[in-house]
PDB file of C-alpha atoms in Angstrom:
ATOM      1  CA  MET A   1       4.028 211.678  36.476  1.00 58.00           C
ATOM      2  CA  LEU A   2       3.761 209.240  33.600  1.00 65.00           C
ATOM      3  CA  LYS A   3       2.221 210.598  30.431  1.00 75.00           C
ATOM      4  CA  PRO A   4       0.454 207.686  28.730  1.00 74.00           C
ATOM      5  CA  ARG A   5       0.543 209.228  25.258  1.00 84.00           C
ATOM      6  CA  VAL A   6       4.305 209.812  25.392  1.00 86.00           C
ATOM      7  CA  LEU A   7       4.914 206.345  26.790  1.00 89.00           C
ATOM      8  CA  THR A   8       2.815 204.821  24.002  1.00 89.00           C
ATOM      9  CA  GLU A   9       4.803 206.779  21.403  1.00 91.00           C
ATOM     10  CA  VAL A  10       8.052 205.438  22.864  1.00 91.00           C
ATOM     11  CA  LEU A  11       6.735 201.857  22.743  1.00 92.00           C
ATOM     12  CA  ALA A  12       5.635 202.414  19.132  1.00 91.00           C
ATOM     13  CA  GLN A  13       9.220 203.097  18.057  1.00 91.00           C
ATOM     14  CA  VAL A  14      10.202 199.422  18.263  1.00 91.00           C
ATOM     15  CA  THR A  15       7.237 198.186  16.211  1.00 90.00           C
ATOM     16  CA  THR A  16       9.057 197.933  12.888  1.00 87.00           C
ATOM     17  CA  ASP A  17      10.375 195.098  10.740  1.00 87.00           C
ATOM     18  CA  GLY A  18       8.139 192.327  12.056  1.00 90.00           C
ATOM     19  CA  VAL A  19       7.698 193.586  15.621  1.00 91.00           C
ATOM     20  CA  GLU A  20       3.929 193.818  16.042  1.00 89.00           C
ATOM     21  CA  SER A  21       3.314 195.016  19.590  1.00 89.00           C
ATOM     22  CA  CYS A  22       4.909 196.238  22.765  1.00 91.00           C
ATOM     23  CA  PHE A  23       3.514 196.180  26.315  1.00 90.00           C
ATOM     24  CA  LEU A  24       4.602 197.649  29.632  1.00 91.00           C
ATOM     25  CA  PHE A  25       2.911 196.303  32.744  1.00 88.00           C
ATOM     26  CA  LYS A  26       3.324 195.731  36.463  1.00 87.00           C
ATOM     27  CA  ASN A  27       4.294 192.365  37.957  1.00 84.00           C
ATOM     28  CA  ASN A  28       0.661 191.782  38.916  1.00 85.00           C
ATOM     29  CA  GLY A  29      -0.455 192.148  35.280  1.00 84.00           C
ATOM     30  CA  THR A  30      -1.755 195.722  35.447  1.00 86.00           C
ATOM     31  CA  LEU A  31      -1.245 197.219  31.996  1.00 86.00           C
ATOM     32  CA  MET A  32       0.585 200.561  32.078  1.00 88.00           C
ATOM     33  CA  ALA A  33       0.948 201.197  28.336  1.00 88.00           C
ATOM     34  CA  HIS A  34       0.872 199.317  25.057  1.00 88.00           C
ATOM     35  CA  TYR A  35       1.141 199.775  21.329  1.00 90.00           C
ATOM     36  CA  CYS A  36      -0.048 197.374  18.629  1.00 88.00           C
ATOM     37  CA  LEU A  37       0.464 197.765  14.879  1.00 82.00           C
ATOM     38  CA  ASN A  38      -2.631 195.786  13.967  1.00 75.00           C
ATOM     39  CA  CYS A  39      -5.823 196.079  15.930  1.00 63.00           C
ATOM     40  CA  SER A  40      -6.302 192.831  17.775  1.00 62.00           C
ATOM     41  CA  PRO A  41      -9.688 191.502  18.874  1.00 53.00           C
ATOM     42  CA  THR A  42      -8.053 190.488  22.161  1.00 60.00           C
ATOM     43  CA  ASP A  43      -8.065 192.992  24.991  1.00 67.00           C
ATOM     44  CA  PRO A  44      -4.410 193.988  25.676  1.00 75.00           C
ATOM     45  CA  ARG A  45      -5.073 193.661  29.409  1.00 73.00           C
ATOM     46  CA  VAL A  46      -5.660 189.934  28.887  1.00 77.00           C
ATOM     47  CA  GLY A  47      -2.293 189.565  27.158  1.00 75.00           C
ATOM     48  CA  ALA A  48      -0.576 191.529  29.928  1.00 79.00           C
ATOM     49  CA  ALA A  49      -2.120 189.277  32.576  1.00 80.00           C
ATOM     50  CA  ILE A  50      -1.031 186.118  30.745  1.00 81.00           C
ATOM     51  CA  VAL A  51       2.534 187.329  30.157  1.00 84.00           C
ATOM     52  CA  SER A  52       2.750 188.528  33.765  1.00 84.00           C
ATOM     53  CA  ASN A  53       1.754 185.064  34.930  1.00 85.00           C
ATOM     54  CA  ILE A  54       4.366 183.432  32.667  1.00 86.00           C
ATOM     55  CA  TRP A  55       7.037 185.830  33.974  1.00 83.00           C
ATOM     56  CA  SER A  56       6.191 185.118  37.613  1.00 83.00           C
ATOM     57  CA  LEU A  57       6.213 181.332  37.050  1.00 82.00           C
ATOM     58  CA  TYR A  58       9.645 181.413  35.438  1.00 80.00           C
ATOM     59  CA  TYR A  59      10.882 183.827  38.086  1.00 77.00           C
ATOM     60  CA  LYS A  60       9.767 181.589  40.969  1.00 76.00           C
ATOM     61  CA  ASN A  61      10.896 178.331  39.350  1.00 73.00           C
ATOM     62  CA  GLY A  62      14.224 179.783  38.253  1.00 67.00           C
ATOM     63  CA  ARG A  63      15.072 180.791  41.783  1.00 63.00           C
ATOM     64  CA  GLY A  64      14.619 177.240  43.019  1.00 64.00           C
ATOM     65  CA  SER A  65      15.788 175.076  40.158  1.00 65.00           C
ATOM     66  CA  LEU A  66      18.366 177.249  38.414  1.00 63.00           C
ATOM     67  CA  ASP A  67      19.892 178.732  41.542  1.00 62.00           C
ATOM     68  CA  GLU A  68      19.445 182.241  40.156  1.00 61.00           C
ATOM     69  CA  ASP A  69      18.485 185.284  42.196  1.00 64.00           C
ATOM     70  CA  ARG A  70      16.795 187.279  39.506  1.00 70.00           C
ATOM     71  CA  LEU A  71      15.327 186.522  36.107  1.00 75.00           C
ATOM     72  CA  GLN A  72      16.935 188.899  33.580  1.00 82.00           C
ATOM     73  CA  MET A  73      15.151 188.177  30.312  1.00 88.00           C
ATOM     74  CA  LEU A  74      12.745 185.643  28.903  1.00 88.00           C
ATOM     75  CA  VAL A  75      12.620 184.804  25.179  1.00 91.00           C
ATOM     76  CA  MET A  76       9.909 182.479  23.910  1.00 90.00           C
ATOM     77  CA  GLU A  77       9.188 181.233  20.406  1.00 92.00           C
ATOM     78  CA  PHE A  78       5.778 179.941  19.384  1.00 87.00           C
ATOM     79  CA  HIS A  79       4.275 178.620  16.171  1.00 88.00           C
ATOM     80  CA  GLY A  80       2.891 182.056  15.309  1.00 84.00           C
ATOM     81  CA  GLY A  81       5.533 184.392  16.686  1.00 88.00           C
ATOM     82  CA  LYS A  82       8.074 185.330  19.314  1.00 92.00           C
ATOM     83  CA  VAL A  83       7.920 187.111  22.646  1.00 91.00           C
ATOM     84  CA  VAL A  84      10.716 188.712  24.641  1.00 94.00           C
ATOM     85  CA  MET A  85      10.235 189.992  28.209  1.00 93.00           C
ATOM     86  CA  LYS A  86      12.595 192.012  30.362  1.00 93.00           C
ATOM     87  CA  LEU A  87      12.339 193.803  33.688  1.00 90.00           C
ATOM     88  CA  VAL A  88      12.645 197.592  33.662  1.00 90.00           C
ATOM     89  CA  ASN A  89      12.532 199.072  37.173  1.00 87.00           C
ATOM     90  CA  ASN A  90       9.509 197.296  38.671  1.00 85.00           C
ATOM     91  CA  LEU A  91       7.714 196.876  35.365  1.00 90.00           C
ATOM     92  CA  ILE A  92       7.867 194.165  32.727  1.00 91.00           C
ATOM     93  CA  LEU A  93       8.471 195.114  29.115  1.00 93.00           C
ATOM     94  CA  CYS A  94       7.099 192.647  26.582  1.00 92.00           C
ATOM     95  CA  ILE A  95       7.727 192.790  22.836  1.00 93.00           C
ATOM     96  CA  CYS A  96       5.830 190.508  20.441  1.00 90.00           C
ATOM     97  CA  ALA A  97       7.057 189.783  16.924  1.00 91.00           C
ATOM     98  CA  THR A  98       6.524 187.486  13.968  1.00 91.00           C
ATOM     99  CA  THR A  99       8.719 184.443  13.465  1.00 92.00           C
ATOM    100  CA  SER A 100      10.614 186.268  10.706  1.00 92.00           C
ATOM    101  CA  VAL A 101      12.353 188.519  13.251  1.00 92.00           C
ATOM    102  CA  GLU A 102      15.742 187.189  14.305  1.00 93.00           C
ATOM    103  CA  ASN A 103      16.159 186.579  18.046  1.00 93.00           C
ATOM    104  CA  GLY A 104      19.221 188.811  18.209  1.00 94.00           C
ATOM    105  CA  MET A 105      17.367 191.772  16.674  1.00 94.00           C
ATOM    106  CA  LEU A 106      14.412 191.259  18.983  1.00 94.00           C
ATOM    107  CA  ILE A 107      16.679 191.135  22.046  1.00 95.00           C
ATOM    108  CA  LYS A 108      18.581 194.249  20.931  1.00 95.00           C
ATOM    109  CA  LYS A 109      15.338 196.188  20.466  1.00 94.00           C
ATOM    110  CA  CYS A 110      14.212 195.121  23.923  1.00 95.00           C
ATOM    111  CA  GLU A 111      17.510 196.064  25.541  1.00 96.00           C
ATOM    112  CA  ALA A 112      17.565 199.457  23.791  1.00 95.00           C
ATOM    113  CA  LEU A 113      14.046 200.228  24.949  1.00 95.00           C
ATOM    114  CA  VAL A 114      14.831 199.138  28.514  1.00 95.00           C
ATOM    115  CA  GLU A 115      17.910 201.361  28.536  1.00 95.00           C
ATOM    116  CA  TYR A 116      15.861 204.293  27.247  1.00 93.00           C
ATOM    117  CA  LEU A 117      13.057 203.804  29.796  1.00 92.00           C
ATOM    118  CA  GLN A 118      15.261 203.009  32.815  1.00 91.00           C
ATOM    119  CA  GLU A 119      15.940 206.578  33.966  1.00 90.00           C
ATOM    120  CA  PRO A 120      12.493 208.134  33.375  1.00 88.00           C
ATOM    121  CA  LEU A 121      10.712 205.226  35.073  1.00 88.00           C
ATOM    122  CA  SER A 122      13.061 205.362  38.052  1.00 87.00           C
ATOM    123  CA  LYS A 123      11.756 208.860  38.794  1.00 84.00           C
ATOM    124  CA  VAL A 124       8.216 207.568  39.326  1.00 79.00           C
ATOM    125  CA  PRO A 125       8.077 206.533  43.003  1.00 73.00           C
ATOM    126  CA  THR A 126       4.815 204.560  42.898  1.00 65.00           C
ATOM    127  CA  LEU A 127       5.966 201.898  40.445  1.00 63.00           C
TER     128      LEU A 127
END
């Protein structure tokens, strides 16, 4: 069984040096856990739904136009920050950071967190 408090503490470990928030959600946008450094006026479920929609669009379009079977990672840079998304078991991990964070560092943090979560999340049959 997933313990939300422990999962939130694990997500909090990557929120350093410009990384502001971390989300874990299902493909349909259902938020499983999140951690934000600064309280945001936006409901985290809204962000999870938006990112889930972006992931599914790139996943579907990539299969057709890029001749790829499976989307591995998505890195996006905006005017106000950066977002990296990666699949971990049947969940999507999303890390949001400021523009000051280098892409390589953001990707490494994401990959380390995915590696850490891979085994425990694989033991949960309902995901």
